[in-house]
Short mmCIF file of C-alpha atoms in Angstrom, two decimals:
data_model
loop_
_atom_site.label_atom_id
_atom_site.label_comp_id
_atom_site.label_asym_id
_atom_site.label_seq_id
_atom_site.Cartn_x
_atom_site.Cartn_y
_atom_site.Cartn_z
CA MET N 1 -16.58 -7.27 16.75
CA PHE N 2 -13.91 -7.80 14.10
CA GLN N 3 -16.36 -9.59 11.79
CA ARG N 4 -19.58 -7.67 12.44
CA MET N 5 -18.27 -4.14 12.89
CA TYR N 6 -14.87 -4.15 11.23
CA GLY N 7 -15.71 -6.34 8.21
CA LEU N 8 -12.71 -8.63 8.80
CA ARG N 9 -12.98 -12.40 8.40
CA ASP N 10 -9.93 -14.15 6.91
CA THR N 11 -6.26 -13.54 6.27
CA ARG N 12 -3.99 -15.40 3.87
CA VAL N 13 -0.61 -16.62 5.06
CA LEU N 14 2.22 -18.68 3.61
CA THR N 15 2.39 -22.36 4.43
CA GLY N 16 5.47 -23.91 6.00
CA ASP N 17 7.02 -24.90 2.66
CA GLU N 18 6.48 -21.54 0.95
CA ASP N 19 9.11 -18.80 0.89
CA PHE N 20 8.28 -15.09 0.92
CA GLU N 21 11.32 -14.32 -1.23
CA ASP N 22 9.76 -16.49 -3.96
CA LEU N 23 6.52 -14.51 -3.66
CA LEU N 24 8.36 -11.21 -4.14
CA ALA N 25 10.47 -12.44 -7.04
CA ASP N 26 7.47 -13.96 -8.84
CA ALA N 27 5.45 -10.74 -8.49
CA GLY N 28 8.39 -8.70 -9.77
CA ALA N 29 8.97 -10.94 -12.79
CA LYS N 30 5.28 -10.77 -13.76
CA ALA N 31 5.25 -6.98 -13.49
CA LEU N 32 8.40 -6.62 -15.60
CA ASN N 33 7.09 -9.00 -18.29
CA GLY N 34 10.53 -9.36 -19.85
CA ARG N 35 11.69 -5.77 -19.33
CA ARG N 36 14.91 -5.00 -17.48
CA PRO N 37 14.62 -2.66 -14.48
CA ASP N 38 17.15 0.10 -13.95
CA LEU N 39 16.29 0.37 -10.26
CA VAL N 40 14.34 -1.78 -7.79
CA LEU N 41 12.60 -0.26 -4.76
CA TYR N 42 11.20 -2.63 -2.14
CA GLY N 43 8.72 -0.98 0.20
CA HIS N 44 7.97 -2.90 3.38
CA THR N 45 6.53 -2.42 6.87
CA VAL N 46 8.18 -5.17 8.91
CA LEU N 47 11.76 -4.14 9.60
CA ALA N 48 13.25 -7.65 9.96
CA GLN N 49 12.47 -9.51 6.74
CA SER N 50 12.81 -13.30 6.64
CA MET N 51 15.01 -13.33 3.52
CA ALA N 52 17.40 -10.83 5.11
CA TYR N 53 18.61 -13.57 7.43
CA ARG N 54 20.30 -15.14 4.39
CA ALA N 55 23.10 -13.00 3.01
CA GLY N 56 22.86 -11.73 -0.57
CA PHE N 57 19.13 -11.02 -0.90
CA ALA N 58 19.59 -8.02 -3.22
CA GLN N 59 21.95 -9.95 -5.49
CA ARG N 60 19.65 -12.99 -5.63
CA LEU N 61 16.64 -10.82 -6.40
CA GLY N 62 18.41 -9.00 -9.23
CA GLU N 63 19.45 -12.29 -10.78
CA ARG N 64 15.92 -13.72 -10.53
CA LEU N 65 14.57 -10.61 -12.23
CA GLY N 66 16.99 -11.03 -15.13
CA ALA N 67 18.96 -7.94 -14.11
CA PRO N 68 22.06 -8.98 -12.15
CA GLY N 69 23.74 -6.02 -10.50
CA VAL N 70 20.68 -3.78 -10.60
CA PRO N 71 20.48 -1.50 -7.52
CA VAL N 72 17.94 -2.85 -5.01
CA LEU N 73 16.95 -0.39 -2.27
CA GLY N 74 14.72 -1.04 0.72
CA ILE N 75 12.15 1.65 1.55
CA THR N 76 11.00 1.32 5.14
CA LYS N 77 10.52 3.01 8.54
CA THR N 78 7.35 4.71 7.30
CA ALA N 79 5.22 1.65 8.15
CA CYS N 80 2.52 0.73 5.62
CA THR N 81 2.99 3.90 3.57
CA SER N 82 6.36 2.73 2.23
CA VAL N 83 4.99 1.08 -0.93
CA LEU N 84 2.95 4.06 -2.13
CA HIS N 85 5.79 6.36 -1.06
CA SER N 86 7.98 4.40 -3.48
CA ILE N 87 5.83 5.68 -6.38
CA ASP N 88 6.79 9.23 -5.48
CA LEU N 89 10.45 8.25 -5.05
CA ALA N 90 10.46 6.44 -8.41
CA SER N 91 8.89 9.44 -10.14
CA ARG N 92 11.47 11.80 -8.67
CA TRP N 93 14.30 9.49 -9.73
CA LEU N 94 12.92 9.23 -13.28
CA ALA N 95 12.65 13.02 -13.48
CA GLY N 96 16.41 13.21 -12.99
CA PRO N 97 19.17 13.19 -15.61
CA GLY N 98 18.77 9.54 -16.66
CA GLU N 99 17.68 8.00 -19.94
CA ALA N 100 14.10 8.34 -21.22
CA GLY N 101 13.55 4.59 -21.35
CA GLU N 102 14.44 3.80 -17.74
CA HIS N 103 12.15 1.62 -15.63
CA VAL N 104 11.78 1.42 -11.86
CA LEU N 105 10.36 -1.78 -10.44
CA VAL N 106 8.49 -1.22 -7.18
CA LEU N 107 7.99 -4.25 -4.96
CA GLY N 108 5.81 -4.22 -1.88
CA GLY N 109 4.62 -6.55 0.82
CA ASP N 110 5.47 -8.32 4.02
CA GLN N 111 5.28 -11.69 5.72
CA GLY N 112 3.43 -10.83 8.88
CA SER N 113 2.76 -14.44 9.80
CA VAL N 114 6.24 -14.84 11.27
CA SER N 115 4.80 -13.34 14.47
CA ASP N 116 1.36 -12.49 15.82
CA ALA N 117 2.96 -9.52 17.55
CA ILE N 118 3.68 -8.13 14.08
CA ARG N 119 0.42 -8.86 12.32
CA ILE N 120 -2.17 -8.17 15.02
CA ILE N 121 -2.91 -4.56 15.97
CA PRO N 122 -5.20 -4.95 18.99
CA GLY N 123 -8.63 -3.46 18.47
CA VAL N 124 -7.78 -2.34 14.92
CA THR N 125 -6.94 -5.05 12.39
CA VAL N 126 -5.19 -8.33 11.54
CA ALA N 127 -2.67 -8.60 8.70
CA GLY N 128 -1.80 -11.39 6.29
CA ASP N 129 1.04 -12.17 3.91
CA GLY N 130 1.23 -10.80 0.39
CA ALA N 131 3.41 -9.26 -2.30
CA ALA N 132 2.73 -6.89 -5.19
CA ALA N 133 4.81 -5.32 -7.93
CA PHE N 134 4.47 -2.67 -10.63
CA VAL N 135 6.69 -0.71 -13.00
CA VAL N 136 7.03 3.08 -13.03
CA HIS N 137 8.41 4.82 -16.11
CA ARG N 138 8.07 7.96 -18.20
CA GLY N 139 5.31 8.04 -20.77
CA THR N 140 1.85 6.50 -21.04
CA ASP N 141 1.01 3.04 -19.77
CA ARG N 142 -2.01 1.37 -18.20
CA TYR N 143 -2.16 3.95 -15.41
CA ALA N 144 -0.99 7.54 -15.19
CA TYR N 145 0.28 8.90 -11.88
CA LEU N 146 -1.48 12.26 -11.51
CA GLY N 147 -0.18 13.32 -8.11
CA GLY N 148 0.20 12.39 -4.48
CA ALA N 149 0.70 13.61 -0.95
CA ARG N 150 2.22 12.39 2.28
CA ALA N 151 2.14 13.48 5.91
CA LYS N 152 3.11 12.34 9.39
CA ASP N 153 2.01 12.92 12.98
CA THR N 154 4.93 12.23 15.26
CA ARG N 155 2.82 12.40 18.43
CA PHE N 156 2.32 8.66 17.90
CA HIS N 157 5.94 7.70 17.23
CA ARG N 158 5.86 5.06 20.00
CA ASN N 159 3.80 2.88 17.67
CA MET N 160 2.65 -0.31 19.44
CA ALA N 161 4.09 0.98 22.73
CA MET N 162 1.67 3.90 22.95
CA ASP N 163 0.14 4.51 26.37
CA PRO N 164 -3.68 4.49 26.87
CA ASP N 165 -4.00 8.27 26.45
CA GLU N 166 -2.08 8.18 23.18
CA ARG N 167 -4.21 5.31 21.93
CA ARG N 168 -7.41 7.26 22.62
CA LEU N 169 -6.08 10.15 20.56
CA PHE N 170 -4.71 7.94 17.80
CA GLY N 171 -8.03 6.89 16.19
CA PRO N 172 -9.49 10.40 15.67
CA ALA N 173 -6.09 11.77 14.64
CA THR N 174 -5.65 9.01 12.08
CA GLU N 175 -9.05 9.74 10.53
CA ARG N 176 -8.18 13.45 10.27
CA GLY N 177 -4.81 12.54 8.78
CA ALA N 178 -6.41 10.28 6.17
CA VAL N 179 -8.93 12.95 5.18
CA ASP N 180 -6.24 15.63 4.90
CA VAL N 181 -3.80 13.52 2.87
CA VAL N 182 -6.50 12.43 0.39
CA ARG N 183 -7.62 16.02 -0.12
CA SER N 184 -3.99 17.13 -0.55
CA ALA N 185 -3.27 14.39 -3.09
CA VAL N 186 -6.38 15.22 -5.10
CA ALA N 187 -5.45 18.91 -5.08
CA ALA N 188 -1.88 18.04 -6.18
CA ALA N 189 -3.43 16.23 -9.16
CA GLY N 190 -5.38 19.37 -10.07
CA LEU N 191 -8.70 17.80 -9.13
CA ALA N 192 -11.44 18.00 -6.51
CA LEU N 193 -12.74 15.01 -4.56
CA PRO N 194 -15.95 14.75 -6.69
CA ASP N 195 -13.67 14.22 -9.74
CA VAL N 196 -12.51 10.90 -8.23
CA ASP N 197 -14.40 7.71 -9.05
CA TRP N 198 -13.01 5.41 -6.37
CA ILE N 199 -11.03 5.40 -3.16
CA LEU N 200 -8.86 2.32 -2.71
CA PRO N 201 -8.27 2.24 1.03
CA HIS N 202 -5.85 0.89 3.55
CA HIS N 203 -7.51 -2.25 4.95
CA ASN N 204 -7.48 -1.37 8.62
CA ASN N 205 -11.21 -1.91 9.08
CA ALA N 206 -14.58 -0.98 7.61
CA MET N 207 -15.66 1.15 10.58
CA PHE N 208 -12.79 3.56 9.96
CA TRP N 209 -13.84 4.12 6.35
CA ARG N 210 -17.48 4.61 7.27
CA GLY N 211 -16.24 7.51 9.39
CA PHE N 212 -14.14 8.78 6.47
CA ALA N 213 -17.23 8.76 4.23
CA ARG N 214 -19.27 10.70 6.78
CA THR N 215 -16.56 13.32 7.23
CA THR N 216 -15.83 13.89 3.52
CA GLY N 217 -19.25 13.19 2.00
CA PHE N 218 -17.57 10.74 -0.40
CA PRO N 219 -20.04 7.93 -1.23
CA ARG N 220 -19.39 4.91 0.96
CA GLU N 221 -20.19 2.53 -1.91
CA ARG N 222 -17.23 3.97 -3.86
CA ILE N 223 -14.73 3.14 -1.12
CA VAL N 224 -13.58 -0.30 -2.27
CA LEU N 225 -13.59 -2.73 0.65
CA ASP N 226 -14.62 -5.80 -1.36
CA LEU N 227 -11.45 -7.73 -0.52
CA LEU N 228 -11.32 -6.83 3.17
CA PRO N 229 -13.15 -9.99 4.41
CA GLU N 230 -11.09 -12.24 2.13
CA TYR N 231 -7.59 -10.85 2.72
CA GLY N 232 -7.73 -8.68 5.81
CA HIS N 233 -4.99 -6.07 5.98
CA VAL N 234 -1.96 -6.81 3.77
CA PHE N 235 0.36 -4.09 5.06
CA GLY N 236 1.30 -1.59 2.32
CA ILE N 237 -0.32 -3.26 -0.70
CA ASP N 238 -4.02 -2.93 0.20
CA GLY N 239 -4.67 -0.13 -2.31
CA LEU N 240 -2.90 -2.08 -5.06
CA LEU N 241 -5.04 -5.14 -4.36
CA GLY N 242 -8.11 -2.92 -4.67
CA LEU N 243 -6.87 -1.42 -7.94
CA GLU N 244 -6.23 -4.82 -9.50
CA HIS N 245 -9.68 -5.97 -8.30
CA LEU N 246 -11.41 -2.93 -9.85
CA ASP N 247 -9.60 -3.40 -13.13
CA ARG N 248 -10.24 -7.14 -13.25
CA THR N 249 -13.97 -6.65 -12.65
CA GLY N 250 -14.27 -3.90 -15.28
CA ARG N 251 -15.17 -1.13 -12.84
CA LEU N 252 -12.33 1.21 -13.76
CA PRO N 253 -12.86 2.19 -17.41
CA VAL N 254 -10.51 4.33 -19.48
CA GLY N 255 -10.48 7.79 -17.92
CA GLY N 256 -11.49 6.47 -14.50
CA ARG N 257 -9.65 7.94 -11.52
CA ALA N 258 -8.85 6.43 -8.15
CA VAL N 259 -7.02 7.41 -4.97
CA LEU N 260 -4.90 4.75 -3.30
CA VAL N 261 -4.51 5.37 0.43
CA ALA N 262 -2.07 3.95 2.98
CA LEU N 263 -1.82 4.64 6.70
CA GLY N 264 1.00 3.69 9.01
CA GLN N 265 1.61 3.38 12.72
CA GLY N 266 3.92 6.14 13.77
CA ALA N 267 1.86 7.90 12.30
CA TYR N 268 2.26 8.17 8.53
CA PHE N 269 -0.18 8.98 5.72
CA GLN N 270 0.19 8.57 1.95
CA ALA N 271 -2.23 8.99 -0.96
CA VAL N 272 -1.69 8.53 -4.70
CA VAL N 273 -4.05 9.59 -7.50
CA ILE N 274 -4.04 7.52 -10.70
CA GLU N 275 -6.02 7.55 -13.95
CA ARG N 276 -6.77 4.52 -16.12
CA LYS N 277 -5.38 4.86 -19.64
CA GLU N 278 -5.77 2.78 -22.81
#
């Protein structure tokens, strides 16, 4: 069922001699490309992170990023929406009274392979390990953040401990939540759904997004699930993986617009609209 109906096949996980902290730091350094961050936000789903068992994670990370003493804040308890939510938080922080040249580094990702209880959502998806990073700042860069939206449905706050009745309601409610948050994000960007070229979805499973396409009328072939069989669900960075894939394959030209979508147990919904710039 997972392969034929859900489009899932493989997940990628760290080997025994690899360290997730290294993965995060390497992604952050590549995103910064020599720049110094003024703030670091780390969005994650799994509450107990492996590197947190060793004291001084924030200090070590700042030093590895070439910015000792930089504030490092964890963004969590909104499940897989925490990474995209960090874009909104970074934008709000940059709109404050700081300097025009400030940069916020956003890190995202989790090591789900520490426990199958963490990475397997029965009947829904299987998650792998992965990290991503990007920089948010004022002014024009490779992508412009046009707008976003977030929502929650606290009927499902029991998460993995939901009873059978709650689980039956959860699927349809999650689809409605995804549709509503995408429409709200697109409206916040001053657009309509036909103005969007691509949707970069949460990698729960392909069946869910077939339903989304039917409900919204958005073309199924423009919901990017190319990486789903290769990576599975990678917690909060699925949309970012899709964005990098589109850009790398030349399918997001200058002026192209995409909506990144994240869904979270609990239940949380987040969507971000971006436009490709020069």
